[in-house]
Every structure is written in C-alpha cells, then in structure tokens.
PDB file of C-alpha atoms in Angstrom:
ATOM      1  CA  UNK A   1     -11.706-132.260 117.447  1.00  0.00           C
ATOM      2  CA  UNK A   2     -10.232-132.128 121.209  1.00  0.00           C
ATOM      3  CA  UNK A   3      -9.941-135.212 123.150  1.00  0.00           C
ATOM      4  CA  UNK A   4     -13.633-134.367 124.876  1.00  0.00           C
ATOM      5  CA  UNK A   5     -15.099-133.653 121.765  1.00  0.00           C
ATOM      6  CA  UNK A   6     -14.007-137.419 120.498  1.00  0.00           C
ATOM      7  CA  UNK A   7     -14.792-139.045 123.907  1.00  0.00           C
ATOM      8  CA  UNK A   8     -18.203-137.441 123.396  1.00  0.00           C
ATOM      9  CA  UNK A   9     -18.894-138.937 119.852  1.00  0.00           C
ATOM     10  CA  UNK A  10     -17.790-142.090 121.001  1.00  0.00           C
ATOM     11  CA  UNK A  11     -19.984-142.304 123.494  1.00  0.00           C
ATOM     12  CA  UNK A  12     -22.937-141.194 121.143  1.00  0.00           C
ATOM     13  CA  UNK A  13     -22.058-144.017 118.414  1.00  0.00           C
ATOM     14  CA  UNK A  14     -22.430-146.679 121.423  1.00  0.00           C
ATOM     15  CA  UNK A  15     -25.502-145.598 122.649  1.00  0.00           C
ATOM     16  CA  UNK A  16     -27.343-145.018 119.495  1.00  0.00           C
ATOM     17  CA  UNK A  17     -26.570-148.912 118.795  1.00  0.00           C
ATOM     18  CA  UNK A  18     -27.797-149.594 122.280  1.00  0.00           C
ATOM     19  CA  UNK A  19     -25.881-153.187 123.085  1.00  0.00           C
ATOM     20  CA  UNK A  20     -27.059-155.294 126.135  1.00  0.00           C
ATOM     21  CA  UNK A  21     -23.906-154.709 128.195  1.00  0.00           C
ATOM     22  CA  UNK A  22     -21.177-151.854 127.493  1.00  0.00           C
ATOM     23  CA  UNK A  23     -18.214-151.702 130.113  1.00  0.00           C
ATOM     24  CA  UNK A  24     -15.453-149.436 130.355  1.00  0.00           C
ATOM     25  CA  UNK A  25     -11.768-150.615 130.538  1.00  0.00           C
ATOM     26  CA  UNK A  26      -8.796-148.249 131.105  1.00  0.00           C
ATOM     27  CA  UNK A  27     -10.165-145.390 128.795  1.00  0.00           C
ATOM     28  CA  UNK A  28     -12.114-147.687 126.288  1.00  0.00           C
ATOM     29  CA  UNK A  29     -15.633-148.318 125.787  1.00  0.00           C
ATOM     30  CA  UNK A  30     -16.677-151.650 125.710  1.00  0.00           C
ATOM     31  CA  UNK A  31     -19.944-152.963 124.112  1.00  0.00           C
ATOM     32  CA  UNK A  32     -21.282-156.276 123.874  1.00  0.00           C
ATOM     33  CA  UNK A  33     -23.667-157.938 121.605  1.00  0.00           C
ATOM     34  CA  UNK A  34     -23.631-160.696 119.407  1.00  0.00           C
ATOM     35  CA  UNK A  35     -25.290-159.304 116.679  1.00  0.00           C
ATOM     36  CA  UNK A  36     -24.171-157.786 112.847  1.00  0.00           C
ATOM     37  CA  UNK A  37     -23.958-153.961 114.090  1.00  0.00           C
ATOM     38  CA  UNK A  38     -19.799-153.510 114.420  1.00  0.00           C
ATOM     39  CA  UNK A  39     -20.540-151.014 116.859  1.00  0.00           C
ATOM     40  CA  UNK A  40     -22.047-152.761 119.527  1.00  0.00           C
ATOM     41  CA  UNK A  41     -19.431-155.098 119.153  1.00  0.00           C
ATOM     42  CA  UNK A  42     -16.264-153.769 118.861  1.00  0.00           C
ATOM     43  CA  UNK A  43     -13.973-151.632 121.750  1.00  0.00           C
ATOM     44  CA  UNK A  44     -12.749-148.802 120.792  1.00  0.00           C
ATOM     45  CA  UNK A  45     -10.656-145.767 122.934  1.00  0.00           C
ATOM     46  CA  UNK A  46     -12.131-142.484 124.189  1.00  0.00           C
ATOM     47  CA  UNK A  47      -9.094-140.866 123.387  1.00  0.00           C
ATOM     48  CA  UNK A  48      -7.384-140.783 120.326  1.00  0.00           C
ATOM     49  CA  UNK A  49      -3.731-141.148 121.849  1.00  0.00           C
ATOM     50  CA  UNK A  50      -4.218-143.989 124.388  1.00  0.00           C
ATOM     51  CA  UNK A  51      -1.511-147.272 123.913  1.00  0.00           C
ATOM     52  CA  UNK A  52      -2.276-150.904 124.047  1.00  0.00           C
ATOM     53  CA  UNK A  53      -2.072-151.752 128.006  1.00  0.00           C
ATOM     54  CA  UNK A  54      -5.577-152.410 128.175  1.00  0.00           C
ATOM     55  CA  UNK A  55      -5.626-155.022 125.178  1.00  0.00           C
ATOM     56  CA  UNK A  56      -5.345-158.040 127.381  1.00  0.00           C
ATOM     57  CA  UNK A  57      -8.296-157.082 129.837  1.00  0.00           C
ATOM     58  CA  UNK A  58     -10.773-156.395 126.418  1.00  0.00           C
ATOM     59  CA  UNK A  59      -9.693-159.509 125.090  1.00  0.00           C
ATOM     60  CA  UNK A  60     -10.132-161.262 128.428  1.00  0.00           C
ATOM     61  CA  UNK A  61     -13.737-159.673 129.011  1.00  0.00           C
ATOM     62  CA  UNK A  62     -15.142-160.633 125.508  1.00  0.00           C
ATOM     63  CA  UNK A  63     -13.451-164.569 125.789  1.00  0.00           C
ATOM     64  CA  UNK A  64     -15.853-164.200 129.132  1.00  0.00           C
ATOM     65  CA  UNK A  65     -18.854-163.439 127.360  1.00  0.00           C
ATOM     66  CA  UNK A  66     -18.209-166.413 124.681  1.00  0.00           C
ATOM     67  CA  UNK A  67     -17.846-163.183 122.222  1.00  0.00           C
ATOM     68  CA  UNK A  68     -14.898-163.064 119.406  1.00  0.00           C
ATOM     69  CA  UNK A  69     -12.210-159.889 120.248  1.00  0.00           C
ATOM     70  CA  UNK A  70     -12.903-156.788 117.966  1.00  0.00           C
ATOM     71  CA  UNK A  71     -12.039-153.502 117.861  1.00  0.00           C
ATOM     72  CA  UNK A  72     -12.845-150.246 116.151  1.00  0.00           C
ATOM     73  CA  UNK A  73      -9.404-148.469 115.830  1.00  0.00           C
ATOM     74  CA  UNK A  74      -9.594-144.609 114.138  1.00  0.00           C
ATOM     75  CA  UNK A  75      -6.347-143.833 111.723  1.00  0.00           C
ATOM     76  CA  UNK A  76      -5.564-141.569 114.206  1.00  0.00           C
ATOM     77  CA  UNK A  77      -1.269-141.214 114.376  1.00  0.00           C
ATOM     78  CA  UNK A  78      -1.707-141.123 118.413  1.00  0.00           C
ATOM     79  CA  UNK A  79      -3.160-145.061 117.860  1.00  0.00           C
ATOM     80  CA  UNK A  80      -0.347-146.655 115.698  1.00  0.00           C
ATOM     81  CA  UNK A  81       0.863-147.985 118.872  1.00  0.00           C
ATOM     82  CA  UNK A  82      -2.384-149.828 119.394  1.00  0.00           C
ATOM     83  CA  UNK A  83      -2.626-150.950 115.781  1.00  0.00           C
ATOM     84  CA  UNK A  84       1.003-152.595 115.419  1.00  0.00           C
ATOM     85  CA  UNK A  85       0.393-154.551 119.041  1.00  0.00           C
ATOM     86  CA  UNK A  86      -3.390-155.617 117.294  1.00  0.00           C
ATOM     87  CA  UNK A  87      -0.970-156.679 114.144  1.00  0.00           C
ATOM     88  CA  UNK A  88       1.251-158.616 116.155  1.00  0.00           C
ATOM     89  CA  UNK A  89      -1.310-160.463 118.040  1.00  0.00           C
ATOM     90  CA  UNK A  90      -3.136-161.483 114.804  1.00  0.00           C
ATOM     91  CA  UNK A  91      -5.644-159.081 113.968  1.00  0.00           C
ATOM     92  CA  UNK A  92      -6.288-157.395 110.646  1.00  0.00           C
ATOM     93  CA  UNK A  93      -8.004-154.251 109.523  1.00  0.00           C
ATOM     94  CA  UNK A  94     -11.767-154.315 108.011  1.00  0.00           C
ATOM     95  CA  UNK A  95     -14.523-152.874 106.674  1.00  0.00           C
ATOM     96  CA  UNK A  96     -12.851-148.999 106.617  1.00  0.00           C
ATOM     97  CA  UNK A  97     -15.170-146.573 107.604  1.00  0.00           C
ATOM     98  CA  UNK A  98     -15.493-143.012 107.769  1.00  0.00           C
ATOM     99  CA  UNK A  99     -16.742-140.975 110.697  1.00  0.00           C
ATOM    100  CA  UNK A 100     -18.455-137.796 109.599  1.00  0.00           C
ATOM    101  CA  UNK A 101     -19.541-134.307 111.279  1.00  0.00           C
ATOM    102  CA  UNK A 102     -21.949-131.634 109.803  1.00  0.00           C
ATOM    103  CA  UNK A 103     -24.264-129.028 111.009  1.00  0.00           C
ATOM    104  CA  UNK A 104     -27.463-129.201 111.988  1.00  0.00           C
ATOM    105  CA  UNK A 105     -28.677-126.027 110.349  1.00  0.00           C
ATOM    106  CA  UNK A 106     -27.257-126.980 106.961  1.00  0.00           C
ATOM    107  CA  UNK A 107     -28.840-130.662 107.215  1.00  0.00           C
ATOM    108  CA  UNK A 108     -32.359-129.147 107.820  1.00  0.00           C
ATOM    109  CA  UNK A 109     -32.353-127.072 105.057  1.00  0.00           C
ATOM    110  CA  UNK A 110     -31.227-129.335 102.697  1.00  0.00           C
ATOM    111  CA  UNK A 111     -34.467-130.782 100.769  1.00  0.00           C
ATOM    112  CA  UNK A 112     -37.870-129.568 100.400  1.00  0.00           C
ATOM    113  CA  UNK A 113     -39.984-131.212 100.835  1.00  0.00           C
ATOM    114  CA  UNK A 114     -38.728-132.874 104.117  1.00  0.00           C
ATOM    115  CA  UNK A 115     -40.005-136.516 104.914  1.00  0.00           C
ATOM    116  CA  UNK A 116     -42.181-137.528 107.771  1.00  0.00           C
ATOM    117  CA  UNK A 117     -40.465-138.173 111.366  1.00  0.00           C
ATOM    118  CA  UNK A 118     -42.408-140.734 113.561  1.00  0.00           C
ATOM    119  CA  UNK A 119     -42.129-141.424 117.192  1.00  0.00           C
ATOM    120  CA  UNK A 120     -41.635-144.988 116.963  1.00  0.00           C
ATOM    121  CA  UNK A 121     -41.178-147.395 113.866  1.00  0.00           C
ATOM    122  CA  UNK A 122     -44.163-148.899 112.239  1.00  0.00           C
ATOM    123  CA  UNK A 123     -44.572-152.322 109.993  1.00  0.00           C
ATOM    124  CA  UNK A 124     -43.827-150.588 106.509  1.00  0.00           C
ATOM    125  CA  UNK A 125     -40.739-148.407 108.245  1.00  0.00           C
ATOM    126  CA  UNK A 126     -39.128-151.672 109.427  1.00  0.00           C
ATOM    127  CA  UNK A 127     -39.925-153.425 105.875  1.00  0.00           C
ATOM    128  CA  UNK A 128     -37.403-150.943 104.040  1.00  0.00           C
ATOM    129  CA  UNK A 129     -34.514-153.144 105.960  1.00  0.00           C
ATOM    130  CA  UNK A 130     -36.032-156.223 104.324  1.00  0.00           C
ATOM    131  CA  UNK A 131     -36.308-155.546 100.520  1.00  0.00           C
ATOM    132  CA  UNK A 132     -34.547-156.143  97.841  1.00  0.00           C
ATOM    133  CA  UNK A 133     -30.913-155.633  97.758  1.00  0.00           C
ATOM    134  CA  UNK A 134     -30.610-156.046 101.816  1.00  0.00           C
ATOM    135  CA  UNK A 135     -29.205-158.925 103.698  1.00  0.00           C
ATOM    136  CA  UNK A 136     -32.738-159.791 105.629  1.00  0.00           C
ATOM    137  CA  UNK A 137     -31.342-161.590 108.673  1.00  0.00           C
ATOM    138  CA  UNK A 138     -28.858-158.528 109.033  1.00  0.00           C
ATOM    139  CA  UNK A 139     -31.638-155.481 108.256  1.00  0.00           C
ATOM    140  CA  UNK A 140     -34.361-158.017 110.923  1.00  0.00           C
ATOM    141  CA  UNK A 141     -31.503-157.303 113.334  1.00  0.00           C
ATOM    142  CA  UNK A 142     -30.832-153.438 113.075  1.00  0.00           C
ATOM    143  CA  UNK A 143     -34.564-153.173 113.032  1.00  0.00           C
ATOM    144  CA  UNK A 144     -34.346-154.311 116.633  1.00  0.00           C
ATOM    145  CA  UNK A 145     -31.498-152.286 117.783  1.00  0.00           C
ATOM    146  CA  UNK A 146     -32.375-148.881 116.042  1.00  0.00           C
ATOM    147  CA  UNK A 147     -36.035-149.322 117.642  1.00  0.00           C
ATOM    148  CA  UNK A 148     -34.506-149.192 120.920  1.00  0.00           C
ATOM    149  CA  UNK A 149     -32.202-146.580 120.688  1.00  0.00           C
ATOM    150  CA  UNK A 150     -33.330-144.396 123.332  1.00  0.00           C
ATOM    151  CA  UNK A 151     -35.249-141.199 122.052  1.00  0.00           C
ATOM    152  CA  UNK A 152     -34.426-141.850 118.405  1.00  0.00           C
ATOM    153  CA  UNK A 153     -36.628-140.385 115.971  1.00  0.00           C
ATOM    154  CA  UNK A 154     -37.205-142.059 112.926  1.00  0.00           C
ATOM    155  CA  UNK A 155     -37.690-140.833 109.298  1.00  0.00           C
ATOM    156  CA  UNK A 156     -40.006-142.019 106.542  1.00  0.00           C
ATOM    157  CA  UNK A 157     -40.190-140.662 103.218  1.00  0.00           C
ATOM    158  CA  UNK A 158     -43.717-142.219 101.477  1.00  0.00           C
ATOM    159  CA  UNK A 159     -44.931-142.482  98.033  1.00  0.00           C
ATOM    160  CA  UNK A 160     -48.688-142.955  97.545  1.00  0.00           C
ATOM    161  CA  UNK A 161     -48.735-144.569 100.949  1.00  0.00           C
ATOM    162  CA  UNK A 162     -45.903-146.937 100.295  1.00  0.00           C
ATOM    163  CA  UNK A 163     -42.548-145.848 102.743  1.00  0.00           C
ATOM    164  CA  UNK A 164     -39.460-145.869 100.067  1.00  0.00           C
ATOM    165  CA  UNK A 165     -37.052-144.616 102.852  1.00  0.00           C
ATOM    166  CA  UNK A 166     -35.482-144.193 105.876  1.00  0.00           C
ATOM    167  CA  UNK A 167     -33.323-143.612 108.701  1.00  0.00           C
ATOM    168  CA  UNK A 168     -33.038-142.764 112.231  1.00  0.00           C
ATOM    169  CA  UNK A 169     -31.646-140.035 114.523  1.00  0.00           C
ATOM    170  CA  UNK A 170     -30.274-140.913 117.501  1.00  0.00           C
ATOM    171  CA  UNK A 171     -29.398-138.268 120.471  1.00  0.00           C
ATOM    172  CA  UNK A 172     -26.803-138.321 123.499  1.00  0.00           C
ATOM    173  CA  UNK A 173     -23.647-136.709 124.696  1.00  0.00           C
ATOM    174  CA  UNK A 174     -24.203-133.158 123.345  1.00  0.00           C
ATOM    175  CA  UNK A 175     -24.531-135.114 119.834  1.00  0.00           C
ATOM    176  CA  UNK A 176     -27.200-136.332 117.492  1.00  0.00           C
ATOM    177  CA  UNK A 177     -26.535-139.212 114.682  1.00  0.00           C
ATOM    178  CA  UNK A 178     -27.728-140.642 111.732  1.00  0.00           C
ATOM    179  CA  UNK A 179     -28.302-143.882 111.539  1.00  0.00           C
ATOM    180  CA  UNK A 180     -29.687-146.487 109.824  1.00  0.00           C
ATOM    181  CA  UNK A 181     -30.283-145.099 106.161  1.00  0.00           C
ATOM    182  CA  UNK A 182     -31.810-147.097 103.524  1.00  0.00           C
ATOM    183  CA  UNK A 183     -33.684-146.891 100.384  1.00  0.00           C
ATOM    184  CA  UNK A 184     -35.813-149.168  98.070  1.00  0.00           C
ATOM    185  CA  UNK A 185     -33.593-150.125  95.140  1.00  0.00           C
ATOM    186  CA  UNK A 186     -36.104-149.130  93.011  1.00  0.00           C
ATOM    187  CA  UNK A 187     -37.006-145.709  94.757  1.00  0.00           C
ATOM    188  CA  UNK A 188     -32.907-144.587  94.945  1.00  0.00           C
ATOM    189  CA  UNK A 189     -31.869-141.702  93.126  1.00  0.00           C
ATOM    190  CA  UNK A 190     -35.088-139.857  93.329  1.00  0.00           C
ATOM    191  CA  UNK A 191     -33.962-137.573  96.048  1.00  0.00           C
ATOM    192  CA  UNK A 192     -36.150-139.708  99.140  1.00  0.00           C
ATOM    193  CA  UNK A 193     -33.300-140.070 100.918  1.00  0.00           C
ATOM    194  CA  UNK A 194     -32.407-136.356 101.279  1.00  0.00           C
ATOM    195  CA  UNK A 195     -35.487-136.048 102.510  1.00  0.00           C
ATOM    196  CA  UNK A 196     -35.021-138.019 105.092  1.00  0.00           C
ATOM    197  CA  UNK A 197     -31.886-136.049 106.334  1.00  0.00           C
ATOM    198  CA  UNK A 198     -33.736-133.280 106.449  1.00  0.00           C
ATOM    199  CA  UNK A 199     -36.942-134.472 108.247  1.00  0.00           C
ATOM    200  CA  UNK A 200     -34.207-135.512 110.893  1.00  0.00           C
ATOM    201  CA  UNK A 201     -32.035-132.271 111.157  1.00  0.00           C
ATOM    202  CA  UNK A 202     -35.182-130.421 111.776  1.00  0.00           C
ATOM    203  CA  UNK A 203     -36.292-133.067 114.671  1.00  0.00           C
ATOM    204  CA  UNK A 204     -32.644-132.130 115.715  1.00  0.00           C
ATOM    205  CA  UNK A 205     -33.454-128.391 115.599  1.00  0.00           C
ATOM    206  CA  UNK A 206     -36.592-128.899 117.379  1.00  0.00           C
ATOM    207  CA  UNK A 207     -34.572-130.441 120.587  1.00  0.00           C
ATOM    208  CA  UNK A 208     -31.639-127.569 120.175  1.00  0.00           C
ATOM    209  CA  UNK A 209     -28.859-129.770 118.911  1.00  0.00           C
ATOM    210  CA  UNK A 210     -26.243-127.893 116.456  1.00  0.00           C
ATOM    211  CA  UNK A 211     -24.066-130.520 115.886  1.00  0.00           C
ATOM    212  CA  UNK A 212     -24.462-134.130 114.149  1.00  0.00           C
ATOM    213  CA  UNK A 213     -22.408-137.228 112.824  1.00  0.00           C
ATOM    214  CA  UNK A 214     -22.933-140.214 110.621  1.00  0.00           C
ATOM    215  CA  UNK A 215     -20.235-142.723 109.761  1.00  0.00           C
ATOM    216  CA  UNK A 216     -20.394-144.378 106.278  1.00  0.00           C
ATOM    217  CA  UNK A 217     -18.223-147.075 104.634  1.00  0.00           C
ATOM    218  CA  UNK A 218     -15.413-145.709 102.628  1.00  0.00           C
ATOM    219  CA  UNK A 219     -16.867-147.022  99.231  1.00  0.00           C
ATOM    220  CA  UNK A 220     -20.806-146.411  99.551  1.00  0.00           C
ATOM    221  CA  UNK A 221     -21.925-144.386  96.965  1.00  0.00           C
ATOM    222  CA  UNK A 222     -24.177-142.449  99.849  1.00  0.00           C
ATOM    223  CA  UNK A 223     -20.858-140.608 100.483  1.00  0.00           C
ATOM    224  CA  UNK A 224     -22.189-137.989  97.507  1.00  0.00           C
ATOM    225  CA  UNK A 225     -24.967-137.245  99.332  1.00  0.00           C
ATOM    226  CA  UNK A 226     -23.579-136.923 102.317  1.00  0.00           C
ATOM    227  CA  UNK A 227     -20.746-134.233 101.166  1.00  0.00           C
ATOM    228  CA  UNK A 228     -23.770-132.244  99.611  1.00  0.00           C
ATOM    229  CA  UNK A 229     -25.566-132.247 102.942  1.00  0.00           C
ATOM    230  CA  UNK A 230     -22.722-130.530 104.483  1.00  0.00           C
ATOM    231  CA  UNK A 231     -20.927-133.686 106.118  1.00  0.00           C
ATOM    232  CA  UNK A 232     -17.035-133.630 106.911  1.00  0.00           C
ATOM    233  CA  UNK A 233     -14.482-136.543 107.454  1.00  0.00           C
ATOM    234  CA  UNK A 234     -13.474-136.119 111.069  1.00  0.00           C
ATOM    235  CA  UNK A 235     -11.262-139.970 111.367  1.00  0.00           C
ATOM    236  CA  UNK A 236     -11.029-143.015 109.590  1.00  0.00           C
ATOM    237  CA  UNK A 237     -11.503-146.305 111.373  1.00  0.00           C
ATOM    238  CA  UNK A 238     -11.606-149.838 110.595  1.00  0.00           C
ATOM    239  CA  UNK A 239     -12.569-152.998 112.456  1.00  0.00           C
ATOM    240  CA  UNK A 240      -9.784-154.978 114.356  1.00  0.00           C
ATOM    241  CA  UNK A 241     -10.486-158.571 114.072  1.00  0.00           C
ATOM    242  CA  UNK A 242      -8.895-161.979 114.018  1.00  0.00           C
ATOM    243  CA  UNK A 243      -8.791-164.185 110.898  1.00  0.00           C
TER     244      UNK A 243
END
C-alpha cells in the first residue's frame, strides 16, 4: 500500500469504532474512549514511516482525559524508531493483530445462500455478543459502538427464526470493513458465518465499494475463513501499553 492508501484505512478503522472524541497530533490519529474496543483507544500514525516526536503530546492528551497511554503500532520497518522510544519509556507489545485487505467482488460471491443485512440492529442481533463463550460486559459494549457506526450495515444469518450470526460493515474513506463477527458456539462451523461475509460484500457492491479490510488477532481460528474469502495480510500491529 502507498502512504495514502494506509492513511485512508486508518482513518476507516477509527471511524467504524466511532469513539466520543478522536484528535489528530503531528500525523497520528487520536481516539478516545474508555471502553474494551483497542481501537477507539489507542493512537496510532497515518503514515507508516513517521518517528516518535509526537509521543509526549499523545501521552500528555490521554493523562488529560484521565485515560491510560496506548498505542496501535504496525510492524512496519519505517516504525522501529517509534517502537524502541515506546520500549524505553515502558511500554510493551500486545494482543498482535493482523490487518487484512480483500476484494469486494470475491467476498460477495463467496457463500450461497447469503445472510440477511438489516438497517439497524435488533434485540436477537445484539444477543449473539452475549452468549455463551463471550465476555458479556465486553460484547454489551461493542453492541453500543458498532450500532453507531455511521451507515454500517449489519448482517444476520437465522435459523428457524433464531439469529446464530453476525457482523457488521462499516463504510468511510474510499473503504468498507468488517467488523464485529461472531457466532453461537453451538452454531460455528456450519458455514453461518460465511454467510454473513457475503450478505455484507454484496451491501458493499450495492454502494460501489471494491475494496474492504478486516483485522483479526493473530491466533483466531477465523483466520481460515478469512484466507478462503479472499483476505490478504497487509501489516501486523500490536497494542503499545504500559505494565
């Protein structure tokens, strides 16, 4: 990707989390929330070659807020210069993660039959994020924020009435995302989830977007599913934060 191409995707991941207050310090984006979504909590540069100057003035601005420092640092060889400073000062890589890119196209025809997209999320939508397996203070929480991405779509796959999956796409900056994927323990492996993806690459190809990301943590198993749906690893990042 060229340095607009990354600025744009960065922007996209922020807004699809849609945080109360985002600033922008010396070519970084800067969101803040105080909730369990690492992206609308963490600062992390529009360019992947910028050096640590601004470090002080993030740190300063979150202390401000009452919020801990964090930020979301791609592997990127044009960064190590921002990672060793991070080191020094005491933070410590977490949670890596993998920022993906596929094609639209590709994700729409990619299961048959596709789920159901809805204009807003209802009661059994949200209640996915609060079964079994799922932290339910942390899936109450991204409930909240993906409902208010602006002009998300969200995707349902049912059986006999009862929603077994779902996820969200979000659009902005020349992009759409995925976001938000989750399946009843009992329901995964039956192919609902594909369904989902596709439901949303077509919502995608109904508003002329060719392009789409996701970011996944390195060891979920949904990184299978995404390679078969046509999804490449564009970075690496990981969460900067103090012990």
């Amino acid at each position: 990707m060229d340095a607009a191409e990354v600025e744009a995707l960065e922007r996209a991941t922020v807004a699809a989390v849609a945080p109360p207050e985002v600033a922008e310090i010396d070519g970084w984006l800067v969101p803040f929330d105080n909730g369990t979504i690492g992206r609308a909590r963490s600062a992390a540069p529009l360019r992947h070659d910028l050096g640590p100057a601004a470090l002080d003035a993030i740190e300063a601005a979150y202390h401000a807020r009452g919020l801990a420092p964090a930020f979301r640092i791609a592997d990127a060889p044009g960064l190590e210069a921002v990672r060793a400073e991070l080191a020094r000062r005491g933070y410590a890589p977490k949670q890596p993660t993998l920022v993906k890119t596929g094609d639209v196209a590709r994700l729409a025809a990619f299961a048959d039959p596709p789920a159901e997209v809805l204009g807003a999320p209802d009661e059994a939508w949200a209640a996915v994020f609060l079964g079994e397996g799922f932290d339910p203070a942390d899936g109450a929480h991204r409930v909240r924020v993906l409902s208010r991405s602006p002009g998300a779509a969200f995707g349902a796959s049912r059986v006999d009435g009862e929603t077994v999956a779902v996820g969200v796409a979000s659009f902005g900056h020349g992009w759409a995302g995925i976001h938000g994927m989750r399946t009843a323990l009992r329901r995964r492996g039956q192919g609902h989830a594909g369904r989902v993806l596709t439901a949303l690459g077509r919502e995608m190809q109904a508003r002329g977007l060719g392009r789409v990301f996701l970011q996944v943590e390195e060891g979920n198993p949904a990184r299978s599913l995404y390679r078969k749906a046509g999804f490449r690893t564009a970075w690496r990042y990981s969460y900067w934060r103090q012990a």
